[in-house]
Coordinates of C-alpha atoms in Angstrom, one line a residue:
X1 CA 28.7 72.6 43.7
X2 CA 31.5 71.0 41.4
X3 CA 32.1 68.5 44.3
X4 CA 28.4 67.6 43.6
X5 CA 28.3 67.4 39.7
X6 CA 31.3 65.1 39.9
X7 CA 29.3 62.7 42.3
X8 CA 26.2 62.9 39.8
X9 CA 28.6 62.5 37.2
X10 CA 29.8 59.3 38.7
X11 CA 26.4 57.7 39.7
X12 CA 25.5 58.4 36.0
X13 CA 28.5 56.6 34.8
X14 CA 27.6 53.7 37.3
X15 CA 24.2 53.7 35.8
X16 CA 25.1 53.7 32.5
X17 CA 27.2 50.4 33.4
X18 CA 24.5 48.3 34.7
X19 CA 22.7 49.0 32.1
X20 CA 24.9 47.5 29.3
X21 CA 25.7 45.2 31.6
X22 CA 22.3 43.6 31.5
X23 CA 21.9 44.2 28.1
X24 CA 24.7 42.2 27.1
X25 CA 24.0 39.9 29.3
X26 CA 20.1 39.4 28.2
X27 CA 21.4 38.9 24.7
X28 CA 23.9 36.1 25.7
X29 CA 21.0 34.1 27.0
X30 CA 19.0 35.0 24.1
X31 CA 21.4 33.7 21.8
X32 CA 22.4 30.9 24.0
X33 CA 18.7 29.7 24.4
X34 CA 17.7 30.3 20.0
X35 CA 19.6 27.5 18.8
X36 CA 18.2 24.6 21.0
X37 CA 14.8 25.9 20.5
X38 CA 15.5 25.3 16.6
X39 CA 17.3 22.3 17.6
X40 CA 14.2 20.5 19.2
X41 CA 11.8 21.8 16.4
X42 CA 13.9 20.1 13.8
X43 CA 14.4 16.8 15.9
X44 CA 10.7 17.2 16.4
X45 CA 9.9 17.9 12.5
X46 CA 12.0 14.8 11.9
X47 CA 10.2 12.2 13.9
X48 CA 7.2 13.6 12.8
X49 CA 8.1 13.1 9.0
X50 CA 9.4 9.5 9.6
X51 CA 6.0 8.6 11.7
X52 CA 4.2 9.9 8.1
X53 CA 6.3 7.8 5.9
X54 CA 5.8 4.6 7.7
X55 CA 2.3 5.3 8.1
X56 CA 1.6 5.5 4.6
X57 CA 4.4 2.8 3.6
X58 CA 1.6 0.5 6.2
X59 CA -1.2 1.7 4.4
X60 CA 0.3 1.3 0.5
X61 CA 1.2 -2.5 1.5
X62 CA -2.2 -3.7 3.0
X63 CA -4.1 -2.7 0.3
X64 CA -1.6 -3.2 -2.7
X65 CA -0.7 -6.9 -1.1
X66 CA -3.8 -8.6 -2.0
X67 CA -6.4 -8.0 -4.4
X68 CA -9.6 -8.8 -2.5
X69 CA -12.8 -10.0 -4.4
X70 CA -16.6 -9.8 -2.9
X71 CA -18.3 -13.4 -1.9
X72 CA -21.5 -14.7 -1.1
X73 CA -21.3 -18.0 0.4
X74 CA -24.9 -19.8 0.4
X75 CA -25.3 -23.0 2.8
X76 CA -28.4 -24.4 4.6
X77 CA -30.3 -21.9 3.4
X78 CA -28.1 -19.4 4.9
X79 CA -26.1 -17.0 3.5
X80 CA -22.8 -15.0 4.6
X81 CA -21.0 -11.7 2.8
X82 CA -17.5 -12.3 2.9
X83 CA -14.1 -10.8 1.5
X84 CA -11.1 -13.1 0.1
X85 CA -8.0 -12.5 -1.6
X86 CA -8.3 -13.4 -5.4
X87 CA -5.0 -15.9 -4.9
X88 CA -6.9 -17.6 -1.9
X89 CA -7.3 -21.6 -3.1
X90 CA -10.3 -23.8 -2.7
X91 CA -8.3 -25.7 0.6
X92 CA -8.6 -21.6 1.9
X93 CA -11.7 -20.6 1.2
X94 CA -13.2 -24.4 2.4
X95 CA -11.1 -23.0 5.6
X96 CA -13.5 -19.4 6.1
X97 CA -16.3 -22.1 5.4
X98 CA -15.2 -24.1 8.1
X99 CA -14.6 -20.7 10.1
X100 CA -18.3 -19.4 9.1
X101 CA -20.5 -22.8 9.8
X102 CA -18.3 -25.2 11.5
X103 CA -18.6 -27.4 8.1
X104 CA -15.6 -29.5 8.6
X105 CA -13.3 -28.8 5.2
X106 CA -13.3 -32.7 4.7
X107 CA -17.4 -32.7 4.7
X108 CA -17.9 -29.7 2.0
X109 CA -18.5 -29.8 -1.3
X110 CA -17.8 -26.0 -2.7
X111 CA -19.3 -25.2 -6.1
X112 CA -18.8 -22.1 -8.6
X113 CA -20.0 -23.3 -12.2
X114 CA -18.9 -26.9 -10.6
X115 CA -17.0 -28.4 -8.0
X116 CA -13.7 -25.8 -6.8
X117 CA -10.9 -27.5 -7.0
X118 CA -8.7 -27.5 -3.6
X119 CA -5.3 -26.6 -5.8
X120 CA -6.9 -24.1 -7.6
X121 CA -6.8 -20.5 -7.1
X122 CA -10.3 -18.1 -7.3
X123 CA -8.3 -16.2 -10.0
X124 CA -7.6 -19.1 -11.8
X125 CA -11.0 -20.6 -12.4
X126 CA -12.1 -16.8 -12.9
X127 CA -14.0 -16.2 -9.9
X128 CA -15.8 -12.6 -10.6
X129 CA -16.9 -10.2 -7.5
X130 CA -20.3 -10.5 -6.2
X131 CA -19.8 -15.0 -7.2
X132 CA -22.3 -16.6 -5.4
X133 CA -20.3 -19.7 -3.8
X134 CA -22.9 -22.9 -3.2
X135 CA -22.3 -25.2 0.0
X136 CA -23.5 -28.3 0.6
X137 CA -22.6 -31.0 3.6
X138 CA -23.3 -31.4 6.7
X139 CA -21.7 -31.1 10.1
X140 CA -20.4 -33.9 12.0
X141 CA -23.2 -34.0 14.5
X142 CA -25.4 -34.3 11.9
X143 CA -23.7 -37.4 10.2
X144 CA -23.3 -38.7 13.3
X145 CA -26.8 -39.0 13.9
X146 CA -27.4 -40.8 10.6
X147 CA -26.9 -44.8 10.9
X148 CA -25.1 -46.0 8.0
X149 CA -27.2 -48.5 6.0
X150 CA -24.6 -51.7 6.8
X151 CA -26.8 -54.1 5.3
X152 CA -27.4 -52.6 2.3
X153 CA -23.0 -52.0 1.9
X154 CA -22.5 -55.6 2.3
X155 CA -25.2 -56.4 -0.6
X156 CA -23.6 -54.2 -3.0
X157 CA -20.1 -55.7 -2.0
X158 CA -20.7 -59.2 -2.4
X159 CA -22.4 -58.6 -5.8
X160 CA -19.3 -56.8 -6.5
X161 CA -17.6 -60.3 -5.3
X162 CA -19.7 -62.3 -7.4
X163 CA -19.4 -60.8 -10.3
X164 CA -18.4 -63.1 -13.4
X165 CA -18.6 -60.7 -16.6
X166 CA -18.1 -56.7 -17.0
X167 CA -21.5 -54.9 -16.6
X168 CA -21.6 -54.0 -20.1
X169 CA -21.7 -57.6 -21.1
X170 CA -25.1 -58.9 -19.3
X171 CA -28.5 -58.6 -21.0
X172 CA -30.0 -55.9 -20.0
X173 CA -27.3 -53.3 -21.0
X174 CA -26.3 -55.3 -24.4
X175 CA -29.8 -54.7 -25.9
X176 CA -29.4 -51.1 -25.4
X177 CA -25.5 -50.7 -26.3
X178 CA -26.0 -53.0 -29.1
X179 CA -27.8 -49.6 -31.1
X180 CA -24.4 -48.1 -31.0
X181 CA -23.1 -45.0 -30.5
X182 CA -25.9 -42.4 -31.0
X183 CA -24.7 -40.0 -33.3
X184 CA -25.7 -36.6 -31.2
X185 CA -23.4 -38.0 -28.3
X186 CA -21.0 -35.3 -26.6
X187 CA -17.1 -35.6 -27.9
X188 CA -15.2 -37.6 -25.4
X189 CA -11.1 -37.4 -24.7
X190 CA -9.7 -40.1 -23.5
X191 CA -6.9 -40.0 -20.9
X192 CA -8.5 -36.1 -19.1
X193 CA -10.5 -35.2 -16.7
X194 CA -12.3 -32.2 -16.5
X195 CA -15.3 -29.8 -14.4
X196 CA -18.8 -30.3 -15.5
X197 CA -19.7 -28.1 -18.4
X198 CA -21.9 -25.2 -18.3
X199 CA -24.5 -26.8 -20.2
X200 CA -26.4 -30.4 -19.6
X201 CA -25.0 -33.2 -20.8
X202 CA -26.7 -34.8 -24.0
X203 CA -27.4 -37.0 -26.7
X204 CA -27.4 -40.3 -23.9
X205 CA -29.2 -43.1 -23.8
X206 CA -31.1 -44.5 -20.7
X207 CA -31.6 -48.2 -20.2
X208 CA -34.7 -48.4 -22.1
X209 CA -32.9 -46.7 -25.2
X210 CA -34.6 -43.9 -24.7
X211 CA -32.7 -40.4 -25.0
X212 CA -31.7 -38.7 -21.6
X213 CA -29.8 -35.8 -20.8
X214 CA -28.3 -35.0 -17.2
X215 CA -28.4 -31.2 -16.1
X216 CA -26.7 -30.2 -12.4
X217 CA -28.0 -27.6 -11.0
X218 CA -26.1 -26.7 -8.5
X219 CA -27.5 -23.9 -6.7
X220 CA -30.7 -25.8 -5.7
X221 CA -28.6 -28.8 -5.2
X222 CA -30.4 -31.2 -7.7
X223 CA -29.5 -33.6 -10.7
X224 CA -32.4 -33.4 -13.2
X225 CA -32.7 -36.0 -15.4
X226 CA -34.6 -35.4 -18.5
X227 CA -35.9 -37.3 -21.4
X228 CA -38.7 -36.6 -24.5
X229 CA -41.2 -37.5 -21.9
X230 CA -40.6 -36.2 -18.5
X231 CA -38.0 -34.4 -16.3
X232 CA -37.1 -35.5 -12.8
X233 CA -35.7 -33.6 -10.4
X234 CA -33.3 -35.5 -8.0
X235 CA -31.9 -34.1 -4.8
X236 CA -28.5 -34.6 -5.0
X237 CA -28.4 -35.4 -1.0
X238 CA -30.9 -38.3 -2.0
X239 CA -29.3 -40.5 -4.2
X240 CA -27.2 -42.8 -2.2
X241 CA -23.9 -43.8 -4.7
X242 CA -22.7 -43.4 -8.3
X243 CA -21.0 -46.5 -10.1
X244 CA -19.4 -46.6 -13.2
X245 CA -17.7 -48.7 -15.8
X246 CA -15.8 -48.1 -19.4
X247 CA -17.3 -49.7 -22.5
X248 CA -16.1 -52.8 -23.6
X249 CA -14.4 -51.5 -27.4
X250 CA -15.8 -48.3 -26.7
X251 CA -13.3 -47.2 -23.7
X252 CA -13.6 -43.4 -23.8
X253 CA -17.1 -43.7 -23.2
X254 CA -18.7 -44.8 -19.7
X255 CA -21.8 -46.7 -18.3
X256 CA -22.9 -44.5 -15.2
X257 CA -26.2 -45.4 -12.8
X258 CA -27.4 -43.4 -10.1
X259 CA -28.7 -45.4 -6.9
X260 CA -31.8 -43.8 -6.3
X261 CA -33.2 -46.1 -3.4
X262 CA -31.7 -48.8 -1.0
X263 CA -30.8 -51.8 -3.6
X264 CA -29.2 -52.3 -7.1
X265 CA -33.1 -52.5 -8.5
X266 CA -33.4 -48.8 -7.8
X267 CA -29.8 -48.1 -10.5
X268 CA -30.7 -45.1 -12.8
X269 CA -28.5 -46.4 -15.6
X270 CA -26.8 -43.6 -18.2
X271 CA -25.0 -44.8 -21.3
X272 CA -22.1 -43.3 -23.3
X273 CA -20.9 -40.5 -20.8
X274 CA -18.1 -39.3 -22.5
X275 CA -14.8 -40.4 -20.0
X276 CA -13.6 -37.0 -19.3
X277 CA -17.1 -35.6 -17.2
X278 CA -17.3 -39.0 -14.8
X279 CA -15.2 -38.4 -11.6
X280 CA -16.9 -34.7 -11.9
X281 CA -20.2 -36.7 -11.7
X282 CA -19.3 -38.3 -8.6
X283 CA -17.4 -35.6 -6.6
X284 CA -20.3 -33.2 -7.4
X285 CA -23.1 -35.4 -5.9
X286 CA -21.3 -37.7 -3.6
X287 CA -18.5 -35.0 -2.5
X288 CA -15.1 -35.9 -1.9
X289 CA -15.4 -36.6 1.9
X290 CA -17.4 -39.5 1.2
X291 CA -14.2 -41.5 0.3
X292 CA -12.6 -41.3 3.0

């Protein structure tokens, strides 16, 4: 019986042993395996955060960048919806043009409360959201398909040629600058150029000394030309070139005639345009592409 109770006793102890043996040994492992768990959830938590950051530091720049303004660009009778930054300049936004209608840049003329200026930014002639932005050209096909009046060129250059005296010396203009200065006649400045003004331009004569006044209105694309009597309405598409010339004493002050039909008889003649508003008169209804 003892000899019994000591084996039991033994098998006991040997129990006992395995026991703490896997114990210990279950707890190594655990606390071998704890710390690269927490290991990889921090490297993880890490990446994570950084992704975050430079996800918003992406977002914060695209729309802090560039202060975007709401256009409506009106052309042929169509019309598109478009988004540019406020710095864009008229040589970019001529470039969406080009982009929306396949109006070459060179064959545009752009107009907001006259004609954009290429150097100029939309912020700094105070474009506004929601502008309505007025085209008007034509594509290359479409000049292309137009044949250039030649004979009617060479007339107006060899009258140029023959020339002898400065327009505002023959007859038919002296009678009518001879009345003088009328005294309702818009301030000129000498020595500046600058975009038509908001409101028509007044207190003219026309060359039967009557009073005219010259309004552009630019979203229907027309010059109208009014006087006590009547006012005519003049596509601007129609009238085929704009001279001018200073007057003799009087040199902040122009002569200016619209060519309303083929020849020189067909001259719609303006007097004392104050110097500062003429090269807007041309660009605005000849369009800059038509120098070149």
């Amino acid at each position: 019986m003892e000899a019994e109770t000591e084996v039991e006793k033994e098998n006991n102890s040997c129990i006992e042993s395995d026991e703490k043996e896997k114990s210990s040994c279950s707890e190594t492992g655990d606390s071998n395996t704890q710390p690269v768990e927490e290991g990889e959830a921090e490297h993880a938590a890490d990446v994570e955060d950084a992704c975050s950051q430079a996800s918003v530091s992406n977002g914060a720049d695209s729309t802090t960048d560039k202060e975007l303004v709401d256009l409506k660009i009106i052309w042929n009778k169509n019309k598109y919806d478009v988004k540019l930054p406020l710095d864009s300049t008229g040589t970019n936004l001529k470039e969406k043009i080009h982009a929306l209608t396949g109006l070459p840049p060179a064959m545009q003329k752009v107009m907001y409360k006259g004609l954009i200026p290429e150097d100029k930014t939309l912020r700094e002639i105070k474009v506004t959201s929601g502008a309505k932005i007025m085209v008007v050209g034509s594509t290359i096909n479409d000049v292309l398909a137009v044949n250039t009046p030649k004979e009617v060129i060479q007339q107006e250059v060899k009258a140029e040629e023959n020339k002898k005296e400065p327009v505002c010396r023959q007859k038919q203009h002296r009678k009518v600058l001879d009345k003088g200065k009328p005294d309702d006649v818009m301030p000129a400045i000498k020595g500046v150029q600058e975009r038509l003004p908001t409101v028509p331009l007044a207190g003219m004569y026309n060359k039967s000394g009557g009073k005219v006044r010259l309004t552009f209105k630019l979203e229907q694309d027309q010059l109208w030309i009014g006087t006590k009597e009547r006012t005519e309405k003049v596509p601007m598409g129609s009238i085929k070139n704009v001279i001018s010339e200073p007057i003799e004493g009087h040199e902040d002050y122009y002569m200016v005639a619209f060519q309303l039909g083929p020849t020189e008889a067909s001259y719609y003649w303006v007097y004392w345009v104050p110097t500062q508003y003429v090269d807007a008169i041309k660009d605005t209804i000849l369009g800059k592409w038509q120098y070149f």
